[in-house]
Short mmCIF file of C-alpha atoms and ligand atoms in Angstrom, two decimals:
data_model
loop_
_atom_site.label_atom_id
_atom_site.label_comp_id
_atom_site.label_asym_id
_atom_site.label_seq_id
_atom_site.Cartn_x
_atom_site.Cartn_y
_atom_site.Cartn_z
CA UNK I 1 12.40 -14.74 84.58
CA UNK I 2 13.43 -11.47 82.78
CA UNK I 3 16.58 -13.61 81.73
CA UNK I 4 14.65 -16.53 80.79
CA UNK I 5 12.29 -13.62 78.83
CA UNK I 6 15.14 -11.88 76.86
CA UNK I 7 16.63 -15.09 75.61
CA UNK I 8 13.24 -16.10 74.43
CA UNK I 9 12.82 -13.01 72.39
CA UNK I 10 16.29 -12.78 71.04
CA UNK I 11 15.44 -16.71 69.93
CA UNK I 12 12.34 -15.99 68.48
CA UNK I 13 13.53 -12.86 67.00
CA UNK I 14 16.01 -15.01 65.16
CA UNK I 15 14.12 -17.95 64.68
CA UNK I 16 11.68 -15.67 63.09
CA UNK I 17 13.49 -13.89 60.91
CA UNK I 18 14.95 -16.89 59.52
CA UNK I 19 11.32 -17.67 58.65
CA UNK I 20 10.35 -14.47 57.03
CA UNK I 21 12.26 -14.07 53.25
CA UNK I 22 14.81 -16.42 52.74
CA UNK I 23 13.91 -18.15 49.52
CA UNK I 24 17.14 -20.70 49.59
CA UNK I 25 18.07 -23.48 51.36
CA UNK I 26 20.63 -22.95 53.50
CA UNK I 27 19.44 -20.82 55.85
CA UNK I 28 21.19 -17.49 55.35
CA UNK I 29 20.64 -14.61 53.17
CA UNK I 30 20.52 -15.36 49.73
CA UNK I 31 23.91 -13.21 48.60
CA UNK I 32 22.95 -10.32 46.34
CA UNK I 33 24.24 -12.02 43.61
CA UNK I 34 21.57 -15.28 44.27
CA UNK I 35 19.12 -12.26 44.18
CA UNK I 36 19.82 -11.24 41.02
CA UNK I 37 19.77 -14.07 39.50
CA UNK I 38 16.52 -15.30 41.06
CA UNK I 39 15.39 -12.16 39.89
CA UNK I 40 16.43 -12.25 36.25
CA UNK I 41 14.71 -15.54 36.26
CA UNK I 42 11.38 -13.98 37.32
CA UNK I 43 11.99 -11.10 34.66
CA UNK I 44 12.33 -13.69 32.32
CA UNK I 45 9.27 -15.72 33.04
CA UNK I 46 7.33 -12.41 32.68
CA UNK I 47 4.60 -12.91 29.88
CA UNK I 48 6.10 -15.84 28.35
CA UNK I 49 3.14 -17.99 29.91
CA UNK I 50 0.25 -18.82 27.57
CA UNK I 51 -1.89 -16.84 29.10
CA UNK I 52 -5.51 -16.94 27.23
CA UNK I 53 -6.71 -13.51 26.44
CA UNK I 54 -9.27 -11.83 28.54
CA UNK I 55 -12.52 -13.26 27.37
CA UNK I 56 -16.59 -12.12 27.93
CA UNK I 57 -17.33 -14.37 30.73
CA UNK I 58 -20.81 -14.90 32.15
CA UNK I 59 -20.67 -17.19 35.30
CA UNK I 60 -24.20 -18.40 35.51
CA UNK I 61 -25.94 -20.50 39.13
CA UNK I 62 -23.94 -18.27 41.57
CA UNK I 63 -24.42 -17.15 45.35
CA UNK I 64 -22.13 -14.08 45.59
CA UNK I 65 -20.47 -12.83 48.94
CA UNK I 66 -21.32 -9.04 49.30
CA UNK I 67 -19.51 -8.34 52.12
CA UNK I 68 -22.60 -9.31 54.14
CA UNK I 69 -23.92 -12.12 53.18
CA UNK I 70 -24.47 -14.59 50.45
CA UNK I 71 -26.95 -13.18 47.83
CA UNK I 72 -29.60 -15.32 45.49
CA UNK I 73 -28.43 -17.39 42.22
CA UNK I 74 -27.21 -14.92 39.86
CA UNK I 75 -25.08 -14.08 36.90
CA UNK I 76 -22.16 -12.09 37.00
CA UNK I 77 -20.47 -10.99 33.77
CA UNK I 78 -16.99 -10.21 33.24
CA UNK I 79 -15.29 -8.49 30.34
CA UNK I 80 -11.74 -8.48 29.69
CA UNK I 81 -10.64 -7.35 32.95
CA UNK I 82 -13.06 -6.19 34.61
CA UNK I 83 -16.43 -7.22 36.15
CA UNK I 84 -19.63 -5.54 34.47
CA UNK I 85 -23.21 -5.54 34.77
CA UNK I 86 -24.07 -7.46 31.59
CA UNK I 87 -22.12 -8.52 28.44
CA UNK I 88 -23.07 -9.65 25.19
CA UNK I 89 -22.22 -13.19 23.53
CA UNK I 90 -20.32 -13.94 27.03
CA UNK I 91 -18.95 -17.40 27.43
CA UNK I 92 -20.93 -19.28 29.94
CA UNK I 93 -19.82 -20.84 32.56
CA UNK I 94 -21.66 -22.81 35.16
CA UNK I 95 -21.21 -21.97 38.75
CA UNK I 96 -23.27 -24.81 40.11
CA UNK I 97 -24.98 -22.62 42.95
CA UNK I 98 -21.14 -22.61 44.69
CA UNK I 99 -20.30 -19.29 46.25
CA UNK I 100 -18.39 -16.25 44.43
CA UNK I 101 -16.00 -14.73 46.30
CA UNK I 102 -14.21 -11.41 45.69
CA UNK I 103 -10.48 -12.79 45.05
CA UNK I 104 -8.38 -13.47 48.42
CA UNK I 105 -5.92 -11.08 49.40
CA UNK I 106 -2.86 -11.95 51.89
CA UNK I 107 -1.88 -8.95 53.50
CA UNK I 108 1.18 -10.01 54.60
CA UNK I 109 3.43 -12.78 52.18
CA UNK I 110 6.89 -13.05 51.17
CA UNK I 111 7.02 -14.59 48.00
CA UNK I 112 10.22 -14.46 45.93
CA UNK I 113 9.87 -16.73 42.78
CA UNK I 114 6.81 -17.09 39.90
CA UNK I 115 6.43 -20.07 41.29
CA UNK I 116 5.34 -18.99 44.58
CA UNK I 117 3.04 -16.30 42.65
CA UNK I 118 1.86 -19.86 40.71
CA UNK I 119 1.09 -21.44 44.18
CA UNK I 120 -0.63 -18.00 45.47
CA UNK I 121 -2.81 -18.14 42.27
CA UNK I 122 -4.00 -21.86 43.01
CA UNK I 123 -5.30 -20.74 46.12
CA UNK I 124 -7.15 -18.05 45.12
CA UNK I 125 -5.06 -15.91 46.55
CA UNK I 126 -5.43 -12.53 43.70
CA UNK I 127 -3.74 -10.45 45.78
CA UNK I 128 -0.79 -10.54 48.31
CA UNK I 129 1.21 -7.68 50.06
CA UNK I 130 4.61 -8.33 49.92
CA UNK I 131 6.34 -6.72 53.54
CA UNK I 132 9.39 -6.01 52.42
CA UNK I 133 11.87 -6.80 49.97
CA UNK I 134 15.04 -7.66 51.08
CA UNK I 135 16.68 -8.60 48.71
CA UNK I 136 15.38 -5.64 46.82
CA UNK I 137 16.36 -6.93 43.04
CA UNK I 138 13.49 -9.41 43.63
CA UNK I 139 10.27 -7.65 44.37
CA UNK I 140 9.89 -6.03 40.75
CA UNK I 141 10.80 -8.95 39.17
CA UNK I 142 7.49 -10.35 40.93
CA UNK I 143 5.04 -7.87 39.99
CA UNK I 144 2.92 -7.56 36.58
CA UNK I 145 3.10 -11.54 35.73
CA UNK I 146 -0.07 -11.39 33.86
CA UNK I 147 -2.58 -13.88 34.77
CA UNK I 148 -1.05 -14.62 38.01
CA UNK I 149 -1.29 -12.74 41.94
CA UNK I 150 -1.02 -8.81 41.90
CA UNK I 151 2.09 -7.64 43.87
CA UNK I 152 2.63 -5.07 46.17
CA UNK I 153 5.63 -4.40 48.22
CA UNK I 154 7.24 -1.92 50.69
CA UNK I 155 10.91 -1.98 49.36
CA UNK I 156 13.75 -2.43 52.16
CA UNK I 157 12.22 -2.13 55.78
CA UNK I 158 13.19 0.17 57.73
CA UNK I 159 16.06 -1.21 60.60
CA UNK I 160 18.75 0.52 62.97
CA UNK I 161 22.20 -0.97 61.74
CA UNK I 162 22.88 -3.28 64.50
CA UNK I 163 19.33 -4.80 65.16
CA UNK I 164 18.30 -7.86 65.62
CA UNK I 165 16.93 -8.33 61.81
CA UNK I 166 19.41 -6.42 60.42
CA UNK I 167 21.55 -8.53 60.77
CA UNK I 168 19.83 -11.72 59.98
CA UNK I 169 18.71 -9.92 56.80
CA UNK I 170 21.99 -9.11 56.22
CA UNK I 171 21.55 -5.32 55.29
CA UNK I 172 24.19 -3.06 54.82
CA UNK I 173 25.21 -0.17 56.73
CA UNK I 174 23.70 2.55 54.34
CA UNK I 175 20.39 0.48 54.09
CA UNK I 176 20.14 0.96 57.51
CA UNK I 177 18.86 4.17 59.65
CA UNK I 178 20.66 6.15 62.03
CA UNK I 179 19.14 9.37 62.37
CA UNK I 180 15.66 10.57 61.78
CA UNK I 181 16.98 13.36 58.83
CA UNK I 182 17.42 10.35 57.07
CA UNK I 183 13.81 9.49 57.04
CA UNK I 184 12.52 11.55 54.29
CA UNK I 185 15.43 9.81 51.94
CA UNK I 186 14.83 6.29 53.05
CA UNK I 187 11.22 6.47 52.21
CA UNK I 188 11.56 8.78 48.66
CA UNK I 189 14.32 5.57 47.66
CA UNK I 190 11.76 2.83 48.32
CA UNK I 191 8.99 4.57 46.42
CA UNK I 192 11.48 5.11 44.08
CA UNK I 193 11.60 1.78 43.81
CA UNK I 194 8.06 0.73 43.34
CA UNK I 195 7.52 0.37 46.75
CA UNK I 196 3.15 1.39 47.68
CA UNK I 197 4.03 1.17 51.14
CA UNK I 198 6.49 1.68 53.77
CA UNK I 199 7.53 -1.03 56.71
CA UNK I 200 8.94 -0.47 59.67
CA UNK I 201 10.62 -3.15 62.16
CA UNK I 202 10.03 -2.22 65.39
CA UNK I 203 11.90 -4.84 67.51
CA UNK I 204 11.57 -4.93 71.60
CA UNK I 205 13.21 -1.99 72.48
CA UNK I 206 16.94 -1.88 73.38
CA UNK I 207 20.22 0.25 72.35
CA UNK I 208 20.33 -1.85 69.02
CA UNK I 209 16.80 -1.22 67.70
CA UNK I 210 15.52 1.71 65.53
CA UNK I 211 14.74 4.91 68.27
CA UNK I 212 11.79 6.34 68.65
CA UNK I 213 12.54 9.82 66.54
CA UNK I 214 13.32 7.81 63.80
CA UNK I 215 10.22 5.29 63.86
CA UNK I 216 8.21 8.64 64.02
CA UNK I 217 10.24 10.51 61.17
CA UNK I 218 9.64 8.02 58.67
CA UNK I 219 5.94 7.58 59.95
CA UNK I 220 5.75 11.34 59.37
CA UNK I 221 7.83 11.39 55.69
CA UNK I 222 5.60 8.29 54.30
CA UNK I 223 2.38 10.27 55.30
CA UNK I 224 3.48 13.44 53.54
CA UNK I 225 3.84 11.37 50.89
CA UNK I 226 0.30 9.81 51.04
CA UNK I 227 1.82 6.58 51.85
CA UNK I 228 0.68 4.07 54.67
CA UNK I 229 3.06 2.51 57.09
CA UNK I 230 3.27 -0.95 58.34
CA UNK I 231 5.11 -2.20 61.39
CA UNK I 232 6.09 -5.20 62.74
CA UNK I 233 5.34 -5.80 66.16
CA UNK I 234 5.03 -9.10 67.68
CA UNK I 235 5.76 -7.82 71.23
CA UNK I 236 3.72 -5.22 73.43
CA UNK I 237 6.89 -2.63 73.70
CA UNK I 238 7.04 -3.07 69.93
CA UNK I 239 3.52 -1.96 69.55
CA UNK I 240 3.40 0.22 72.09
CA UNK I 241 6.35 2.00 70.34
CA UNK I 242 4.50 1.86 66.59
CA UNK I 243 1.81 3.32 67.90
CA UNK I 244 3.71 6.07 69.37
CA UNK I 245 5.12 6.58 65.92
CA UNK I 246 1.26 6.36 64.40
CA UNK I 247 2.00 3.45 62.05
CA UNK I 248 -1.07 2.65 59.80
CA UNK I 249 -1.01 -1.31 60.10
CA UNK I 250 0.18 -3.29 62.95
CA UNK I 251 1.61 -6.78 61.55
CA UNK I 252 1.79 -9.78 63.90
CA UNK I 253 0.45 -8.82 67.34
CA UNK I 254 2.33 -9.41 71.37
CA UNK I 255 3.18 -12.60 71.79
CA UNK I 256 4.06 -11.81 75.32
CA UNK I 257 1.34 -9.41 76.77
CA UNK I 258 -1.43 -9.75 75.12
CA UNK I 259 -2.59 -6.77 73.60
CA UNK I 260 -5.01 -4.86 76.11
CA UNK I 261 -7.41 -1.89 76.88
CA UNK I 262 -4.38 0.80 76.77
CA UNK I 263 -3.18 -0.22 73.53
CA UNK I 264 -6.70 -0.94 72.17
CA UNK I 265 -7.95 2.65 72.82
CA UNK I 266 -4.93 4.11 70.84
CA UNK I 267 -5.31 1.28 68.09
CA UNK I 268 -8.89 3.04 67.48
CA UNK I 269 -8.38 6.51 68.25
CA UNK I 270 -5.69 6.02 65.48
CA UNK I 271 -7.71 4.11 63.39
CA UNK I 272 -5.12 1.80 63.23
CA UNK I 273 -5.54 -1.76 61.60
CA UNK I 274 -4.34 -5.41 62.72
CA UNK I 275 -3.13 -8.05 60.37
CA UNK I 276 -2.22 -10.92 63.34
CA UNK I 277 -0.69 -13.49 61.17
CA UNK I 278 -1.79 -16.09 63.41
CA UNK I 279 -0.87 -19.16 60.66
CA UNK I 280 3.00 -17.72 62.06
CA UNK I 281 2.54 -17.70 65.35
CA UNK I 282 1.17 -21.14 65.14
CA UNK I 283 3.87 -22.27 62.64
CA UNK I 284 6.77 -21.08 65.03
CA UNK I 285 5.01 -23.11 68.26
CA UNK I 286 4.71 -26.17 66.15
CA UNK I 287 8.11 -25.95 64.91
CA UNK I 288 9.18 -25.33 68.53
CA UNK I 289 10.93 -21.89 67.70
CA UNK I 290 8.20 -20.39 70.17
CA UNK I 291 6.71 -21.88 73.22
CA UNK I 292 2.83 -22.32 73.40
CA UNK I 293 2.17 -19.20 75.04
CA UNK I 294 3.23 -17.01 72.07
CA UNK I 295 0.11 -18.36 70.90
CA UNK I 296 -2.04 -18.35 72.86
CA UNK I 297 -1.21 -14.42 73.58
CA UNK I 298 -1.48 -14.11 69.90
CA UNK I 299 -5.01 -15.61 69.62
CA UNK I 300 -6.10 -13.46 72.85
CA UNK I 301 -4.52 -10.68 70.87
CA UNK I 302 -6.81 -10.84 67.97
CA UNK I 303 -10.24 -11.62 70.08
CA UNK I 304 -9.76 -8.29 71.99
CA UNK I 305 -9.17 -6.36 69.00
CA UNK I 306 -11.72 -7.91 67.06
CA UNK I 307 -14.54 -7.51 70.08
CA UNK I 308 -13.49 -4.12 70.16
CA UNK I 309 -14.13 -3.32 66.39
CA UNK I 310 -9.99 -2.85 65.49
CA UNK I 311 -10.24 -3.34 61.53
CA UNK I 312 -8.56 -7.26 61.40
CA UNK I 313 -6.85 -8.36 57.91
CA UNK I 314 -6.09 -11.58 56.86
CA UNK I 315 -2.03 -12.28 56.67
CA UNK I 316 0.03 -14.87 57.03
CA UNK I 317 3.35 -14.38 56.43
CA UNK I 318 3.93 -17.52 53.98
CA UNK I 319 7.82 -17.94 52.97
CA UNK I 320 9.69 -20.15 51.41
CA UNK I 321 12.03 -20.83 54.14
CA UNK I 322 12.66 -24.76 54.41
CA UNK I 323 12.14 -25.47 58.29
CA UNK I 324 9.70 -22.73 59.53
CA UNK I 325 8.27 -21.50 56.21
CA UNK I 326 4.70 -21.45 55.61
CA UNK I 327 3.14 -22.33 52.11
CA UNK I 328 2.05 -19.77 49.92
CA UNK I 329 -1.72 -20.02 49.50
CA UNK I 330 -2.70 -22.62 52.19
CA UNK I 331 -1.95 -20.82 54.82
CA UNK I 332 -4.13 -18.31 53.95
CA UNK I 333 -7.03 -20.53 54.46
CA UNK I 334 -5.39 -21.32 57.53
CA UNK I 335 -5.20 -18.27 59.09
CA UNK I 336 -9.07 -17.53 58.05
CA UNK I 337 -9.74 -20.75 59.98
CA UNK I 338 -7.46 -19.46 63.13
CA UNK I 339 -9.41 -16.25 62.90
CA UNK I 340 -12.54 -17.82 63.52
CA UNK I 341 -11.01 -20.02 65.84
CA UNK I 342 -10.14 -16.41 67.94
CA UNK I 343 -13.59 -15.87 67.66
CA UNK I 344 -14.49 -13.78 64.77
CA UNK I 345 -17.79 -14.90 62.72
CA UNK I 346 -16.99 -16.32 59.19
CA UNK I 347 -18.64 -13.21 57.46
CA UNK I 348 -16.08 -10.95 59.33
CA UNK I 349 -13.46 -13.28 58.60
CA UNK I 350 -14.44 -13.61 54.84
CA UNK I 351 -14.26 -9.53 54.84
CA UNK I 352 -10.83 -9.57 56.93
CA UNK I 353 -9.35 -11.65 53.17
CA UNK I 354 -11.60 -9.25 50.76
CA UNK I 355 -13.49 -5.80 51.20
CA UNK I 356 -11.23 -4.73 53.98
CA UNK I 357 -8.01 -6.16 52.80
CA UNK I 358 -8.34 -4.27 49.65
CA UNK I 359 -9.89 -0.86 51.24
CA UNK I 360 -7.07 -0.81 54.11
CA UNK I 361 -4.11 -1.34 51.51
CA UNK I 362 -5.50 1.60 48.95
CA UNK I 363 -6.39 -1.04 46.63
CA UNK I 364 -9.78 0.54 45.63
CA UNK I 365 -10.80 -1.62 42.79
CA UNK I 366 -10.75 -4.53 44.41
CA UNK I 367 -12.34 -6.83 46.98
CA UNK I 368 -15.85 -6.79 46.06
CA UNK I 369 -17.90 -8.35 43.56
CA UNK I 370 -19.39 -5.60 41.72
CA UNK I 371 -19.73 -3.77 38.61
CA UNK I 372 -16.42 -2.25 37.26
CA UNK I 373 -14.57 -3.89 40.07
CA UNK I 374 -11.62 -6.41 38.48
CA UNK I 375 -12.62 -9.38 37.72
CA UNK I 376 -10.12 -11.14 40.91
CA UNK I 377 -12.60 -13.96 41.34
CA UNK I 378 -13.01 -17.35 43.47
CA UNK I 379 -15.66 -20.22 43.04
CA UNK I 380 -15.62 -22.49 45.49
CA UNK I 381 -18.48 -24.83 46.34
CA UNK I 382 -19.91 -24.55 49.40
CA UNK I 383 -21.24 -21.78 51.70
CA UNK I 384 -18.16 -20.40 53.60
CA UNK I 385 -20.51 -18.61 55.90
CA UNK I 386 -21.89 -21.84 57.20
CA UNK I 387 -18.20 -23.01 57.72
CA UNK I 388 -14.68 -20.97 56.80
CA UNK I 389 -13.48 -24.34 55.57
CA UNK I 390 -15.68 -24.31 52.73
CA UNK I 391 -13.35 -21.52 51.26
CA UNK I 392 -10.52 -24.47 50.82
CA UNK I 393 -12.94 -26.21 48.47
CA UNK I 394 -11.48 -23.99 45.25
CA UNK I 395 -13.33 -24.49 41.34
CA UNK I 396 -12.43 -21.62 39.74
CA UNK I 397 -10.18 -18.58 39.94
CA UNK I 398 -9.88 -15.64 38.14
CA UNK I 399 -7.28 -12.56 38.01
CA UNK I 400 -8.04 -9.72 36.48
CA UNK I 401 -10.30 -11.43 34.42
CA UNK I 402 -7.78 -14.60 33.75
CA UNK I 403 -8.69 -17.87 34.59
CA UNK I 404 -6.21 -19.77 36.49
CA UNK I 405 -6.49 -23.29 35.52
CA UNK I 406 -4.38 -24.98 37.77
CA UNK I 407 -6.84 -24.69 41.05
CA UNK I 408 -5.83 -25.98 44.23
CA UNK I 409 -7.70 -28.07 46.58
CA UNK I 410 -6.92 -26.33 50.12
C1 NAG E 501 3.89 -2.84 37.03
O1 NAG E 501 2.77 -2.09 36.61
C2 NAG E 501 2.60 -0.87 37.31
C3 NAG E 501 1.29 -0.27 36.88
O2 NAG E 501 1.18 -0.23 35.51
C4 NAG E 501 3.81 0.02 37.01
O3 NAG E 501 3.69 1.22 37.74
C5 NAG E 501 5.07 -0.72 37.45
O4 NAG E 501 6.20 0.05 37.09
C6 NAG E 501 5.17 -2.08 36.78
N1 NAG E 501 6.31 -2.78 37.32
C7 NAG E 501 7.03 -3.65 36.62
C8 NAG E 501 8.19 -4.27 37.30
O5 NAG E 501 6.77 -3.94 35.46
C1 NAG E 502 26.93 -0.75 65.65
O1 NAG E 502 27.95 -1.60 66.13
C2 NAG E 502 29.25 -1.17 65.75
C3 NAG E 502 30.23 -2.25 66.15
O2 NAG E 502 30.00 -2.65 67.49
C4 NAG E 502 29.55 0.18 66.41
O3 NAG E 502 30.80 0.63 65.99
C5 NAG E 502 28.48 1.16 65.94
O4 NAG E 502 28.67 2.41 66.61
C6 NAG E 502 27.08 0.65 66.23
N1 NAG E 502 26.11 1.56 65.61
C7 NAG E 502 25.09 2.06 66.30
C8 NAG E 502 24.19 2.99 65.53
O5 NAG E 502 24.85 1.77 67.45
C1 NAG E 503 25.77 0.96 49.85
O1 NAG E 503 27.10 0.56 50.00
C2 NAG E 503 27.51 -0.42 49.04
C3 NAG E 503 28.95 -0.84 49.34
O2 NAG E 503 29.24 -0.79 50.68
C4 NAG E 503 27.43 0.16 47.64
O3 NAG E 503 27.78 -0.82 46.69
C5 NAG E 503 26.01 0.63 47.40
O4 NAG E 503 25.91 1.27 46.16
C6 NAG E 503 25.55 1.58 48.48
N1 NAG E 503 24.15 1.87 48.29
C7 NAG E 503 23.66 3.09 48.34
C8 NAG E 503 22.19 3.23 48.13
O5 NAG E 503 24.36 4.06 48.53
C1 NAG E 504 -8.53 -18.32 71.08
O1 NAG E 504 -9.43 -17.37 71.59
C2 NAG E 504 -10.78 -17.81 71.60
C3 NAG E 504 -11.64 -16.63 72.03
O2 NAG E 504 -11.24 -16.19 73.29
C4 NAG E 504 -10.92 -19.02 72.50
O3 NAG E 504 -12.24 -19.48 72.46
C5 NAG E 504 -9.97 -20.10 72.03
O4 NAG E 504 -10.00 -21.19 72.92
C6 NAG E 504 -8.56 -19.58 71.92
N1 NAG E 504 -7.70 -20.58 71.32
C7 NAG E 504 -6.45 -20.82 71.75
C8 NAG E 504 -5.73 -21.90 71.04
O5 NAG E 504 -5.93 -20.21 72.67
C1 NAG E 505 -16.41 -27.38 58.59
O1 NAG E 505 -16.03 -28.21 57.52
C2 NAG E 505 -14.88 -29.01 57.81
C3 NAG E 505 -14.43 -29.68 56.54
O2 NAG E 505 -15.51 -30.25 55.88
C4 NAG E 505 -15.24 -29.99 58.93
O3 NAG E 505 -14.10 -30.77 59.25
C5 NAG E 505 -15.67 -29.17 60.15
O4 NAG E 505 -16.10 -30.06 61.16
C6 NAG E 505 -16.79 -28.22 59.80
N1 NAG E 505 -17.00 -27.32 60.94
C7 NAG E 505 -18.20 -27.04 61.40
C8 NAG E 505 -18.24 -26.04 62.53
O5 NAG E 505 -19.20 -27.53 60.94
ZN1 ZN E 506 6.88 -11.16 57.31
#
């Protein structure tokens, strides 16, 4: 059985790392010189869009998602980039009593193209975290496309040389960690290098993955730096071991053991937050990298920390990868459908994609509707309180005050 169990992880381990940020086609890690280009190409699709100017924007015949519930017909008025409490000779635009929703935010994505940031933007998707850049060249070359999904990244994440997804990400030795004095350095480079956040792999702990001192050094360096951590963990050891270290976010959850009680109470009393990614986990059983019960430990993951109060964010880890990838934007309506489906109500599940997405990630002008909030926006038509699904039924989007014309029927 513990045979049977190792091989399993080691598979899955593989299997999903494979699925996580290749954005070629043949399986392996695009070479760094495929990463420049693909970034170059980005860089040079920067701006060149004809995006319309911002615009006074009054969207009239509108329910509006507070975080709560779905307030009365109303106007809300945007200017340039940013949503305000009235404007002057706005352009109207009728809403159709459809819902407005605060734009979607993924917490967990790996897009590597403008394309993908196209697909995002169709979707509704305003926002997307982007854990980990690896290649690095790539992640800049993804961020400020006006008109299109906000970036944010974490730079390289953080891996002991001879682990598991080191070497399916194909780092190299000195992007690796051996010791925890290297901490502070690690996480000064990848701030350096634009990165808001820092990520940590924590595998299933053997003699190849990242030690303990070192998980908590660069837990301890990011927070002197203000900076929030997030950790993979898709096993219980894993999580057990980023919680040791006080990471900020837990990404995936066990797919083994469930998580429980034990870790729960340290989840709180750290005020730690969950992003499950349960479009993944569902992704990797249907692929048949991952046996059933990896998802069904996944889903009982998220119901325990949801019934007891563990902040939950919407993520899905979408990536381009051409057997087990998961498309940008879709998914994330997915995963709000799996999170109901683990038994969260809709309005949790609409705040899990919006108010707490934003708040958890530092992103403090975002993810409400609200005066002198930007204008991230999504119309859709029905009441997505009623039923999650109704969030798939996209009319409009905004970004930043942008319409994105090319909407997306989930
Ligand atoms: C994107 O914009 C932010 C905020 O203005 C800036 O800090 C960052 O350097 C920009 N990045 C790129 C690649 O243009
Ligand atoms: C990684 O593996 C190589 C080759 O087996 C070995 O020389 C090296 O000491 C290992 N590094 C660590 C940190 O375990
Ligand atoms: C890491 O090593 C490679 C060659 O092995 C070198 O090209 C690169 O500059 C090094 N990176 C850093 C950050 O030292
Ligand atoms: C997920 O968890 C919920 C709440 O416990 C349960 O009702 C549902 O059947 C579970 N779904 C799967 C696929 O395990
Ligand atoms: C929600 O809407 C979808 C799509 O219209 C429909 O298939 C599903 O049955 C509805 N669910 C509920 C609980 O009404
Ligand atoms: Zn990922």
């Amino acid at each position: 059985m513990l045979f049977i169990r190792t091989t399993f992880f080691i598979l899955l381990a593989a299997h999903w790392h494979l699925g996580l940020s290749c954005p070629q086609s043949d399986h392996s890690h695009p070479t760094r010189e495929k990463a420049a280009e693909i970034a170059r190409n980005n860089n040079a699709r920067r701006d060149v869009r004809n995006v319309p100017a911002p615009k006074k924007i009054a969207i009239e015949n509108v329910r509006v998602f507070d975080g709560e519930k779905l307030l009365p017909l109303r106007t809300v008025f945007i200017n340039g980039d940013t949503i305000v409490p009235y404007v002057k000779g706005a352009d109207v635009v009728d809403g159709n009593g459809g819902t407005l929703l605060p734009g979607l935010i993924d917490a967990h994505t790996h897009p590597s193209t403008v394309d993908h940031l196209e697909t995002l933007s169709s979707f509704g998707v305003t926002t997307t975290i982007v854990a980990s850049c690896q290649p690095e060249a790539i992640c800049e070359s993804i961020q400020n496309h006006t008109g299109l999904t906000d970036v944010r990244f974490s730079g390289l994440s953080a891996n002991a040389p001879n682990s598991t997804h080191a070497k399916l990400l194909g780092l190299l030795p000195n992007e690796t960690l051996t010791s925890p004095s290297q901490a502070p350095q690690f996480v000064d480079d990848q701030l350096a290098k634009g990165a808001t956040f820092i990520k940590i792999v924590a595998e299933q702990p053997d003699s190849t993955t990242l030690d303990q001192d070192i998980m908590n050094a660069l837990v301890d360096a990011a927070h002197a730096k203000g900076v929030r951590v997030a950790c993979h963990a898709a096993g219980y050891a894993a999580a057990d071991r980023a919680l040791t270290a006080r990471v900020d976010q837990l990404h995936h959850v066990p797919q083994d053991t469930p998580t429980d009680e034990p870790l729960i109470a340290r989840i709180l009393a750290q005020k730690a937050v969950s992003i499950p990614t349960l479009s993944i986990f569902r992704q990797f059983v249907m692929g048949g990298a991952a046996p059933p019960s990896a998802y069904s430990a996944a889903n009982a993951s998220a119901h325990e920390l949801y019934k007891a109060s563990v902040p939950i964010l919407a993520g899905t880890d979408s990536n381009s990868n051409p057997t087990l990838g998961l498309p940008f934007g879709k998914a994330l309506h997915d995963e709000l459908e799996l999170l109901v489906g683990a038994g969260m109500s809709t309005v949790d599940v609409l705040r899990s994609a919006t108010v707490l997405a934003a708040r958890h990630n530092l992103l403090f002008d975002r993810g409400v509707v609200a005066p002198g909030m930007r204008a991230d926006l999504v119309l859709i038509s029905g009441d997505p309180i009623a039923n999650i699904s109704a969030t798939r039924d996209i009319q409009r989007v905004w970004i930043a005050g942008i319409e994105y014309e090319e909407v997306a029927a989930a």
